[in-house]
PDB file of C-alpha atoms in Angstrom:
ATOM      1  CA  MET A   1       3.259   2.277   2.995  1.00 44.00           C
ATOM      2  CA  ASN A   2       3.816   4.568   5.513  1.00 42.00           C
ATOM      3  CA  PRO A   3       4.752   8.306   5.254  1.00 42.00           C
ATOM      4  CA  GLU A   4       7.709   7.582   6.594  1.00 41.00           C
ATOM      5  CA  GLU A   5       9.162   5.239   3.879  1.00 41.00           C
ATOM      6  CA  LEU A   6       8.001   7.845   1.142  1.00 40.00           C
ATOM      7  CA  LEU A   7       9.866  10.693   3.338  1.00 42.00           C
ATOM      8  CA  ASN A   8      13.279   8.464   3.950  1.00 41.00           C
ATOM      9  CA  GLU A   9      16.428  10.610   2.802  1.00 38.00           C
ATOM     10  CA  SER A  10      18.265   8.165   0.883  1.00 40.00           C
ATOM     11  CA  ASN A  11      16.116   7.385  -2.513  1.00 44.00           C
ATOM     12  CA  GLU A  12      17.714   6.321  -5.764  1.00 44.00           C
ATOM     13  CA  ARG A  13      19.412   9.832  -6.877  1.00 42.00           C
ATOM     14  CA  ASN A  14      20.916   9.899  -3.276  1.00 45.00           C
ATOM     15  CA  LYS A  15      19.047  13.554  -3.125  1.00 45.00           C
ATOM     16  CA  PRO A  16      18.466  14.974   0.823  1.00 44.00           C
ATOM     17  CA  ALA A  17      15.097  14.673   1.493  1.00 48.00           C
ATOM     18  CA  ALA A  18      14.705  18.531   1.961  1.00 49.00           C
ATOM     19  CA  ASP A  19      14.937  18.042  -1.856  1.00 60.00           C
ATOM     20  CA  SER A  20      11.950  15.945  -1.974  1.00 71.00           C
ATOM     21  CA  PRO A  21       8.529  17.222  -3.391  1.00 71.00           C
ATOM     22  CA  LEU A  22       7.306  14.796  -0.480  1.00 78.00           C
ATOM     23  CA  ILE A  23       7.916  17.237   2.225  1.00 85.00           C
ATOM     24  CA  SER A  24       5.734  19.939   0.780  1.00 86.00           C
ATOM     25  CA  LEU A  25       3.723  16.736   0.211  1.00 88.00           C
ATOM     26  CA  GLU A  26       3.224  16.721   4.004  1.00 90.00           C
ATOM     27  CA  ARG A  27       3.061  20.164   4.714  1.00 89.00           C
ATOM     28  CA  ASP A  28      -0.050  20.526   2.497  1.00 89.00           C
ATOM     29  CA  LEU A  29      -1.676  17.568   3.949  1.00 91.00           C
ATOM     30  CA  LYS A  30      -1.306  18.764   7.328  1.00 91.00           C
ATOM     31  CA  TYR A  31      -2.419  22.049   6.632  1.00 90.00           C
ATOM     32  CA  PHE A  32      -5.446  21.161   4.812  1.00 91.00           C
ATOM     33  CA  ASN A  33      -6.131  18.864   6.980  1.00 93.00           C
ATOM     34  CA  GLU A  34      -9.662  19.505   8.251  1.00 94.00           C
ATOM     35  CA  SER A  35     -11.109  19.872   4.315  1.00 93.00           C
ATOM     36  CA  ILE A  36      -9.616  16.657   3.164  1.00 95.00           C
ATOM     37  CA  LYS A  37     -10.920  14.740   6.576  1.00 96.00           C
ATOM     38  CA  GLU A  38     -14.484  16.508   5.875  1.00 96.00           C
ATOM     39  CA  VAL A  39     -14.593  15.165   2.177  1.00 96.00           C
ATOM     40  CA  ALA A  40     -13.575  11.447   2.892  1.00 96.00           C
ATOM     41  CA  GLU A  41     -16.406  11.659   5.597  1.00 96.00           C
ATOM     42  CA  GLU A  42     -18.945  12.832   3.096  1.00 96.00           C
ATOM     43  CA  ILE A  43     -18.087  10.485   1.003  1.00 97.00           C
ATOM     44  CA  ILE A  44     -18.509   7.445   3.261  1.00 97.00           C
ATOM     45  CA  ASN A  45     -21.926   9.434   5.356  1.00 96.00           C
ATOM     46  CA  GLU A  46     -23.423   9.742   1.535  1.00 96.00           C
ATOM     47  CA  GLY A  47     -23.075   6.178   0.751  1.00 96.00           C
ATOM     48  CA  LEU A  48     -20.931   6.846  -2.009  1.00 96.00           C
ATOM     49  CA  SER A  49     -18.290   4.478  -0.609  1.00 97.00           C
ATOM     50  CA  SER A  50     -16.880   2.863   2.277  1.00 97.00           C
ATOM     51  CA  TYR A  51     -13.074   3.427   0.750  1.00 97.00           C
ATOM     52  CA  PRO A  52     -12.358   7.180  -0.289  1.00 98.00           C
ATOM     53  CA  ILE A  53      -9.412   7.633  -1.984  1.00 97.00           C
ATOM     54  CA  LEU A  54      -7.979  11.170  -2.189  1.00 96.00           C
ATOM     55  CA  ILE A  55      -5.128  11.848  -5.113  1.00 95.00           C
ATOM     56  CA  ALA A  56      -1.958  14.222  -4.823  1.00 93.00           C
ATOM     57  CA  HIS A  57      -1.046  15.266  -7.917  1.00 92.00           C
ATOM     58  CA  GLN A  58       1.193  18.746  -9.389  1.00 89.00           C
ATOM     59  CA  HIS A  59       0.039  18.199 -12.777  1.00 85.00           C
ATOM     60  CA  GLU A  60      -3.193  17.416 -15.128  1.00 84.00           C
ATOM     61  CA  LEU A  61      -5.139  14.803 -14.203  1.00 85.00           C
ATOM     62  CA  SER A  62      -8.312  13.350 -15.129  1.00 88.00           C
ATOM     63  CA  LEU A  63      -9.043  11.164 -12.539  1.00 92.00           C
ATOM     64  CA  GLY A  64     -11.684  11.550  -9.098  1.00 93.00           C
ATOM     65  CA  GLU A  65     -13.248  15.268  -8.486  1.00 94.00           C
ATOM     66  CA  LEU A  66     -10.826  18.083  -7.589  1.00 92.00           C
ATOM     67  CA  ILE A  67     -11.356  19.579  -4.279  1.00 93.00           C
ATOM     68  CA  LEU A  68      -7.852  21.665  -3.350  1.00 89.00           C
ATOM     69  CA  ASP A  69      -6.365  23.290  -6.714  1.00 89.00           C
ATOM     70  CA  ARG A  70      -2.990  24.322  -5.971  1.00 86.00           C
ATOM     71  CA  HIS A  71      -3.183  27.393  -8.385  1.00 79.00           C
ATOM     72  CA  ASP A  72      -6.120  28.883  -6.691  1.00 84.00           C
ATOM     73  CA  LEU A  73      -4.462  27.977  -2.841  1.00 85.00           C
ATOM     74  CA  ASN A  74      -1.410  28.753  -3.426  1.00 80.00           C
ATOM     75  CA  SER A  75      -0.068  25.319  -2.422  1.00 82.00           C
ATOM     76  CA  GLU A  76       2.247  22.727  -4.133  1.00 87.00           C
ATOM     77  CA  TRP A  77      -0.061  20.170  -4.634  1.00 92.00           C
ATOM     78  CA  SER A  78      -3.843  19.551  -5.974  1.00 91.00           C
ATOM     79  CA  ILE A  79      -6.039  17.075  -4.433  1.00 94.00           C
ATOM     80  CA  HIS A  80      -8.550  15.210  -6.329  1.00 95.00           C
ATOM     81  CA  ALA A  81     -11.348  13.033  -3.739  1.00 96.00           C
ATOM     82  CA  SER A  82     -11.921   9.474  -5.203  1.00 97.00           C
ATOM     83  CA  THR A  83     -13.324   6.058  -4.528  1.00 97.00           C
ATOM     84  CA  LEU A  84     -12.202   2.411  -4.602  1.00 97.00           C
ATOM     85  CA  GLU A  85     -14.988   1.914  -6.803  1.00 97.00           C
ATOM     86  CA  GLU A  86     -13.741   4.374  -9.367  1.00 96.00           C
ATOM     87  CA  PHE A  87      -9.910   3.118  -9.362  1.00 96.00           C
ATOM     88  CA  VAL A  88     -11.345  -0.388 -10.012  1.00 96.00           C
ATOM     89  CA  GLU A  89     -13.864   0.980 -12.594  1.00 95.00           C
ATOM     90  CA  ARG A  90     -11.012   2.740 -14.057  1.00 94.00           C
ATOM     91  CA  ASP A  91      -8.132   0.075 -14.071  1.00 93.00           C
ATOM     92  CA  VAL A  92      -5.693   1.706 -11.865  1.00 93.00           C
ATOM     93  CA  ILE A  93      -6.654  -0.887  -9.033  1.00 95.00           C
ATOM     94  CA  LYS A  94      -6.983  -4.743 -10.970  1.00 95.00           C
ATOM     95  CA  PRO A  95     -10.318  -6.198  -9.670  1.00 93.00           C
ATOM     96  CA  VAL A  96      -8.724  -9.318  -8.815  1.00 94.00           C
ATOM     97  CA  LEU A  97      -6.085  -6.694  -6.057  1.00 95.00           C
ATOM     98  CA  LYS A  98      -9.414  -5.285  -5.084  1.00 95.00           C
ATOM     99  CA  GLU A  99     -10.176  -7.458  -2.064  1.00 95.00           C
ATOM    100  CA  ARG A 100      -5.861  -6.626  -0.893  1.00 95.00           C
ATOM    101  CA  PHE A 101      -6.566  -3.651  -1.179  1.00 96.00           C
ATOM    102  CA  VAL A 102      -9.882  -3.492   1.213  1.00 96.00           C
ATOM    103  CA  ASN A 103      -7.458  -5.570   3.554  1.00 96.00           C
ATOM    104  CA  SER A 104      -4.917  -3.224   3.801  1.00 95.00           C
ATOM    105  CA  TYR A 105      -7.168  -0.115   4.079  1.00 96.00           C
ATOM    106  CA  LYS A 106      -6.830   1.801   6.867  1.00 96.00           C
ATOM    107  CA  ASP A 107      -9.449   3.263   9.737  1.00 96.00           C
ATOM    108  CA  PRO A 108     -10.848   6.144   6.691  1.00 95.00           C
ATOM    109  CA  TYR A 109     -11.679   8.146  10.291  1.00 95.00           C
ATOM    110  CA  GLN A 110      -7.952   8.201  11.430  1.00 95.00           C
ATOM    111  CA  TYR A 111      -5.959   7.902   8.007  1.00 96.00           C
ATOM    112  CA  MET A 112      -6.747   9.378   5.168  1.00 96.00           C
ATOM    113  CA  CYS A 113      -6.102   7.473   1.828  1.00 97.00           C
ATOM    114  CA  VAL A 114      -3.695   9.091  -0.725  1.00 95.00           C
ATOM    115  CA  PHE A 115      -2.769   7.992  -3.705  1.00 95.00           C
ATOM    116  CA  VAL A 116       0.393  10.005  -4.355  1.00 93.00           C
ATOM    117  CA  VAL A 117       1.313  10.714  -8.339  1.00 92.00           C
ATOM    118  CA  VAL A 118       4.819  11.754  -9.320  1.00 88.00           C
ATOM    119  CA  PRO A 119       6.294  11.786 -12.441  1.00 84.00           C
ATOM    120  CA  GLU A 120       8.705   8.645 -11.333  1.00 85.00           C
ATOM    121  CA  GLY A 121       5.145   6.689 -10.582  1.00 88.00           C
ATOM    122  CA  ALA A 122       2.395   6.588  -8.069  1.00 91.00           C
ATOM    123  CA  ASN A 123       1.761   4.696  -4.709  1.00 92.00           C
ATOM    124  CA  PHE A 124      -0.882   4.757  -1.876  1.00 94.00           C
ATOM    125  CA  VAL A 125       0.113   5.846   1.333  1.00 93.00           C
ATOM    126  CA  PHE A 126      -2.075   6.346   4.659  1.00 95.00           C
ATOM    127  CA  PHE A 127      -1.423   9.549   5.997  1.00 94.00           C
ATOM    128  CA  PRO A 128      -2.675  10.142   9.819  1.00 94.00           C
ATOM    129  CA  TYR A 129      -4.974  12.792  10.471  1.00 93.00           C
ATOM    130  CA  VAL A 130      -3.906  15.569  12.272  1.00 87.00           C
ATOM    131  CA  LYS A 131      -5.426  15.980  15.648  1.00 80.00           C
TER     132      LYS A 131
END
């Protein structure tokens, strides 16, 4: 899924996009771009995983490790760092769907893989790093 699909202007409630929390997520991802990229590359370079996953949320979450706390940083989203392996181990991604995920995973040096958790549900988005 592309960021544009998550940020489109008409959703189920026909609320304007400006009311969407995903606008603030895009702003936070751009602002913390360098820190997020550094963590993702560290996961790869240290051999922890070839598939880093960042988890964006606005509430308590016990998946991955907290890298950016919205309360400490005066931002709207907290970001956790995780891996495909943890997602499979914790059954967030079913083992039978692992290959499908790997095939759809984008270049981790060009895109951050973000698992966006909102009250309505959760979904993956590949968001390009700001150059």
